Amino acid sequence: MSTRGVVTVMLGAAVLFSLSTHDDTRARAAPARVAPLDNPDGMGPGLAPVRSAGDRSTAVRLIGRLRVGPMGSKASYSRARFGENWADTARGVPYARNGCRTRDDLLARDGENVRYRRGSDCVVVSMKLRDPYTGRIVRWTKKRSDEIQVDHVVPLSYEWRMGASRWPLSKRKRIANDPLNLLPVYGDANEAKGGSGPASWLPPVRGVRCAYVVRFAQVALKYNLPVTRADKTVMLAQCR
């Protein structure tokens, strides 16, 4: 083959490689956000407000079931105590072992105009998010990955201090990857929250605060996790 022929073949291969790795142009609109009382498994997107008097009364009763306990030490806590970050290795929770990383599952659940990497049904490369915590509309791409973060509604360090330090690793993996405990949110809001419970941090959008504490309570009840007395008091006040 001539030198010109070799160059032509190489250029053709490069073009094919570029096409194969280009972002997929498929887009899917997200359904409406779901209120937590109608979303007990966390499979519905977002965090819609709890509005009616009847639902708020139900929310108060739900929060009232929470056990109260003292907050323990954060000693020996690390993210690794809850398994590899977003690995698809948990068992017994929705999306578990479906071949996609947990973060991508949650971006696809809550995002609008979700786009995937070409050739992948998992890797989200761009989307629009209506952040439930701040009300901000975030037009996100993978190049700015930290602009959207997946929040653990009950923070992992909080779980650790309230008893998860004594759990087996398998249970810690479940709560860390359970969609009930996970919300994609604006990154700055997630960083402001850190490991705080509701007595120290609530979403800036007041209209979603009852929904947020209901979700917090749902997770704590599912995993038989106590909350501090101060947190329970603040949680009840958001739905009354």
Tab-separated table of C-alpha atoms in Angstrom:
chain	number	residue	atom	x	y	z
A	1	MET	CA	0.000	0.000	0.000
A	2	SER	CA	1.295	3.472	-0.854
A	3	THR	CA	2.120	6.039	1.825
A	4	ARG	CA	-0.931	8.032	0.734
A	5	GLY	CA	-3.102	4.924	1.148
A	6	VAL	CA	-1.789	4.287	4.657
A	7	VAL	CA	-2.506	7.878	5.665
A	8	THR	CA	-6.043	7.641	4.237
A	9	VAL	CA	-6.754	4.464	6.225
A	10	MET	CA	-5.398	6.015	9.427
A	11	LEU	CA	-7.494	9.149	8.982
A	12	GLY	CA	-10.578	7.057	8.335
A	13	ALA	CA	-9.966	5.045	11.507
A	14	ALA	CA	-9.526	8.232	13.506
A	15	VAL	CA	-12.832	9.598	12.235
A	16	LEU	CA	-14.615	6.355	13.116
A	17	PHE	CA	-13.082	6.415	16.615
A	18	SER	CA	-14.178	10.026	17.066
A	19	LEU	CA	-17.721	9.176	16.027
A	20	SER	CA	-17.858	6.162	18.304
A	21	THR	CA	-16.845	8.200	21.373
A	22	HIS	CA	-18.961	11.275	20.643
A	23	ASP	CA	-21.796	12.004	23.019
A	24	ASP	CA	-25.057	10.307	22.132
A	25	THR	CA	-27.677	12.745	20.923
A	26	ARG	CA	-30.583	10.855	22.467
A	27	ALA	CA	-32.515	12.991	24.937
A	28	ARG	CA	-35.277	12.072	27.358
A	29	ALA	CA	-37.523	14.441	29.261
A	30	ALA	CA	-37.907	13.738	32.977
A	31	PRO	CA	-41.357	13.205	34.518
A	32	ALA	CA	-42.729	15.562	37.149
A	33	ARG	CA	-41.146	15.586	40.588
A	34	VAL	CA	-42.762	13.330	43.177
A	35	ALA	CA	-43.672	14.139	46.791
A	36	PRO	CA	-41.906	11.802	49.258
A	37	LEU	CA	-45.096	10.350	50.737
A	38	ASP	CA	-45.926	9.078	47.230
A	39	ASN	CA	-42.375	7.857	46.669
A	40	PRO	CA	-41.513	5.380	49.454
A	41	ASP	CA	-38.927	3.479	47.394
A	42	GLY	CA	-37.185	6.570	46.013
A	43	MET	CA	-37.669	5.551	42.391
A	44	GLY	CA	-39.585	8.715	41.506
A	45	PRO	CA	-37.624	11.860	40.602
A	46	GLY	CA	-36.954	14.970	42.630
A	47	LEU	CA	-38.581	16.290	45.757
A	48	ALA	CA	-42.027	17.863	45.329
A	49	PRO	CA	-43.484	19.879	48.237
A	50	VAL	CA	-45.887	18.351	50.754
A	51	ARG	CA	-48.851	20.712	50.455
A	52	SER	CA	-52.186	19.427	51.711
A	53	ALA	CA	-53.162	19.523	55.377
A	54	GLY	CA	-53.827	15.784	55.292
A	55	ASP	CA	-50.397	14.991	53.867
A	56	ARG	CA	-48.688	17.267	56.384
A	57	SER	CA	-50.497	15.460	59.204
A	58	THR	CA	-49.326	12.152	57.745
A	59	ALA	CA	-45.803	13.568	57.601
A	60	VAL	CA	-45.927	14.559	61.281
A	61	ARG	CA	-47.045	11.061	62.244
A	62	LEU	CA	-44.242	9.538	60.169
A	63	ILE	CA	-41.599	11.745	61.789
A	64	GLY	CA	-43.099	10.987	65.196
A	65	ARG	CA	-42.124	7.335	64.764
A	66	LEU	CA	-38.416	8.161	64.718
A	67	ARG	CA	-36.259	6.924	67.575
A	68	VAL	CA	-34.163	9.496	69.396
A	69	GLY	CA	-30.567	8.824	70.376
A	70	PRO	CA	-27.326	10.590	71.247
A	71	MET	CA	-24.839	11.468	68.536
A	72	GLY	CA	-21.661	9.464	68.809
A	73	SER	CA	-18.102	10.102	67.748
A	74	LYS	CA	-16.987	10.626	64.165
A	75	ALA	CA	-13.745	8.778	64.944
A	76	SER	CA	-12.706	6.264	62.268
A	77	TYR	CA	-15.302	7.570	59.805
A	78	SER	CA	-14.386	7.703	56.124
A	79	ARG	CA	-16.370	7.522	52.898
A	80	ALA	CA	-14.700	4.177	52.209
A	81	ARG	CA	-16.525	2.700	55.230
A	82	PHE	CA	-19.643	2.733	53.017
A	83	GLY	CA	-18.051	0.986	50.053
A	84	GLU	CA	-16.480	2.260	46.867
A	85	ASN	CA	-17.872	5.609	45.750
A	86	TRP	CA	-20.985	5.010	43.566
A	87	ALA	CA	-19.954	1.457	42.688
A	88	ASP	CA	-22.765	-0.789	41.509
A	89	THR	CA	-22.087	-3.423	44.176
A	90	ALA	CA	-24.852	-3.003	46.756
A	91	ARG	CA	-27.567	-5.628	47.105
A	92	GLY	CA	-31.234	-5.277	47.940
A	93	VAL	CA	-31.904	-1.707	46.783
A	94	PRO	CA	-33.373	-0.385	43.505
A	95	TYR	CA	-30.870	-0.065	40.639
A	96	ALA	CA	-28.484	-2.450	42.433
A	97	ARG	CA	-26.180	-4.383	40.102
A	98	ASN	CA	-27.790	-3.057	36.942
A	99	GLY	CA	-24.405	-2.368	35.329
A	100	CYS	CA	-24.505	1.426	35.845
A	101	ARG	CA	-22.810	3.467	38.539
A	102	THR	CA	-25.214	4.749	41.185
A	103	ARG	CA	-24.502	8.409	40.380
A	104	ASP	CA	-25.503	7.916	36.747
A	105	ASP	CA	-28.685	6.114	37.796
A	106	LEU	CA	-29.682	9.119	39.901
A	107	LEU	CA	-28.780	11.712	37.267
A	108	ALA	CA	-30.947	9.815	34.781
A	109	ARG	CA	-33.793	9.564	37.296
A	110	ASP	CA	-33.974	13.282	38.137
A	111	GLY	CA	-32.571	15.028	35.078
A	112	GLU	CA	-34.344	16.556	32.113
A	113	ASN	CA	-33.018	16.320	28.561
A	114	VAL	CA	-30.643	13.608	29.715
A	115	ARG	CA	-27.945	12.737	27.198
A	116	TYR	CA	-25.729	9.679	27.316
A	117	ARG	CA	-22.288	8.955	25.991
A	118	ARG	CA	-22.579	7.361	22.558
A	119	GLY	CA	-22.806	3.619	22.860
A	120	SER	CA	-23.716	3.725	26.559
A	121	ASP	CA	-27.043	3.391	28.316
A	122	CYS	CA	-25.407	4.441	31.597
A	123	VAL	CA	-22.973	7.328	31.374
A	124	VAL	CA	-24.804	10.667	31.551
A	125	VAL	CA	-22.848	13.462	29.864
A	126	SER	CA	-25.315	16.362	30.010
A	127	MET	CA	-28.718	17.234	31.459
A	128	LYS	CA	-30.817	19.962	33.031
A	129	LEU	CA	-31.625	19.797	36.738
A	130	ARG	CA	-34.197	21.778	38.694
A	131	ASP	CA	-32.399	21.746	42.023
A	132	PRO	CA	-34.913	20.976	44.797
A	133	TYR	CA	-32.817	22.663	47.490
A	134	THR	CA	-32.221	26.089	45.922
A	135	GLY	CA	-34.698	26.250	43.047
A	136	ARG	CA	-31.797	26.884	40.694
A	137	ILE	CA	-31.908	25.477	37.158
A	138	VAL	CA	-28.545	23.877	36.412
A	139	ARG	CA	-27.555	23.111	32.832
A	140	TRP	CA	-24.895	20.543	33.481
A	141	THR	CA	-22.249	18.777	31.459
A	142	LYS	CA	-19.796	16.128	32.578
A	143	LYS	CA	-16.932	18.595	32.076
A	144	ARG	CA	-18.290	20.493	35.130
A	145	SER	CA	-19.044	17.381	37.166
A	146	ASP	CA	-19.065	19.020	40.626
A	147	GLU	CA	-21.765	21.517	39.646
A	148	ILE	CA	-24.256	18.728	40.329
A	149	GLN	CA	-23.575	16.456	43.293
A	150	VAL	CA	-25.646	13.510	44.506
A	151	ASP	CA	-26.592	14.297	48.089
A	152	HIS	CA	-27.108	11.656	50.754
A	153	VAL	CA	-30.260	13.015	52.388
A	154	VAL	CA	-29.116	11.412	55.637
A	155	PRO	CA	-25.383	12.164	55.409
A	156	LEU	CA	-23.026	9.218	55.679
A	157	SER	CA	-21.076	10.813	58.522
A	158	TYR	CA	-24.358	11.419	60.368
A	159	GLU	CA	-25.287	7.766	59.897
A	160	TRP	CA	-21.892	6.731	61.206
A	161	ARG	CA	-22.294	8.824	64.359
A	162	MET	CA	-25.846	7.569	64.938
A	163	GLY	CA	-24.994	3.883	64.832
A	164	ALA	CA	-23.855	2.846	61.348
A	165	SER	CA	-20.332	2.399	62.716
A	166	ARG	CA	-21.639	-0.868	64.188
A	167	TRP	CA	-23.355	-2.063	61.015
A	168	PRO	CA	-21.922	-4.663	58.636
A	169	LEU	CA	-20.410	-3.246	55.459
A	170	SER	CA	-23.253	-4.710	53.371
A	171	LYS	CA	-25.817	-2.551	55.203
A	172	ARG	CA	-23.662	0.557	54.885
A	173	LYS	CA	-23.384	-0.094	51.133
A	174	ARG	CA	-27.166	-0.331	50.883
A	175	ILE	CA	-27.881	2.991	52.585
A	176	ALA	CA	-25.091	4.690	50.610
A	177	ASN	CA	-26.592	3.552	47.283
A	178	ASP	CA	-30.306	3.490	48.096
A	179	PRO	CA	-32.167	5.911	45.774
A	180	LEU	CA	-34.461	6.794	48.676
A	181	ASN	CA	-31.421	8.427	50.299
A	182	LEU	CA	-30.076	10.122	47.175
A	183	LEU	CA	-30.910	13.415	45.449
A	184	PRO	CA	-28.941	15.153	42.684
A	185	VAL	CA	-28.625	18.782	43.768
A	186	TYR	CA	-26.676	21.957	43.082
A	187	GLY	CA	-23.146	21.265	44.273
A	188	ASP	CA	-22.731	24.396	46.402
A	189	ALA	CA	-25.870	23.526	48.389
A	190	ASN	CA	-24.604	20.010	49.048
A	191	GLU	CA	-21.263	21.320	50.245
A	192	ALA	CA	-22.972	23.832	52.540
A	193	LYS	CA	-24.974	20.994	54.094
A	194	GLY	CA	-21.978	18.731	54.703
A	195	GLY	CA	-22.775	16.145	57.374
A	196	SER	CA	-25.479	18.200	59.082
A	197	GLY	CA	-28.808	16.977	60.380
A	198	PRO	CA	-31.998	19.053	60.010
A	199	ALA	CA	-31.355	21.032	63.212
A	200	SER	CA	-28.238	22.496	61.583
A	201	TRP	CA	-29.199	22.631	57.909
A	202	LEU	CA	-32.401	22.786	55.862
A	203	PRO	CA	-32.890	23.516	52.142
A	204	PRO	CA	-32.897	27.241	51.356
A	205	VAL	CA	-36.260	26.820	49.567
A	206	ARG	CA	-38.750	26.866	52.437
A	207	GLY	CA	-41.520	25.233	50.425
A	208	VAL	CA	-39.602	21.978	50.155
A	209	ARG	CA	-38.483	21.710	53.789
A	210	CYS	CA	-41.327	19.442	54.921
A	211	ALA	CA	-40.644	17.155	51.946
A	212	TYR	CA	-36.944	17.119	52.799
A	213	VAL	CA	-37.450	16.096	56.429
A	214	VAL	CA	-40.005	13.466	55.391
A	215	ARG	CA	-37.385	11.971	53.079
A	216	PHE	CA	-34.856	12.125	55.929
A	217	ALA	CA	-37.350	10.306	58.172
A	218	GLN	CA	-38.148	7.680	55.531
A	219	VAL	CA	-34.486	6.764	55.253
A	220	ALA	CA	-33.933	6.698	59.011
A	221	LEU	CA	-36.995	4.497	59.559
A	222	LYS	CA	-36.077	2.106	56.753
A	223	TYR	CA	-32.657	1.505	58.305
A	224	ASN	CA	-33.767	1.758	61.949
A	225	LEU	CA	-31.474	4.721	62.463
A	226	PRO	CA	-32.144	7.123	65.348
A	227	VAL	CA	-31.933	10.902	65.056
A	228	THR	CA	-30.955	13.428	67.677
A	229	ARG	CA	-33.686	15.024	69.774
A	230	ALA	CA	-32.885	18.433	68.294
A	231	ASP	CA	-33.195	17.069	64.763
A	232	LYS	CA	-36.541	15.420	65.480
A	233	THR	CA	-37.914	18.632	66.993
A	234	VAL	CA	-36.906	20.659	63.937
A	235	MET	CA	-38.265	18.005	61.580
A	236	LEU	CA	-41.682	18.036	63.220
A	237	ALA	CA	-41.811	21.833	63.073
A	238	GLN	CA	-41.352	21.843	59.263
A	239	CYS	CA	-44.602	19.949	58.621
A	240	ARG	CA	-46.932	21.530	61.196
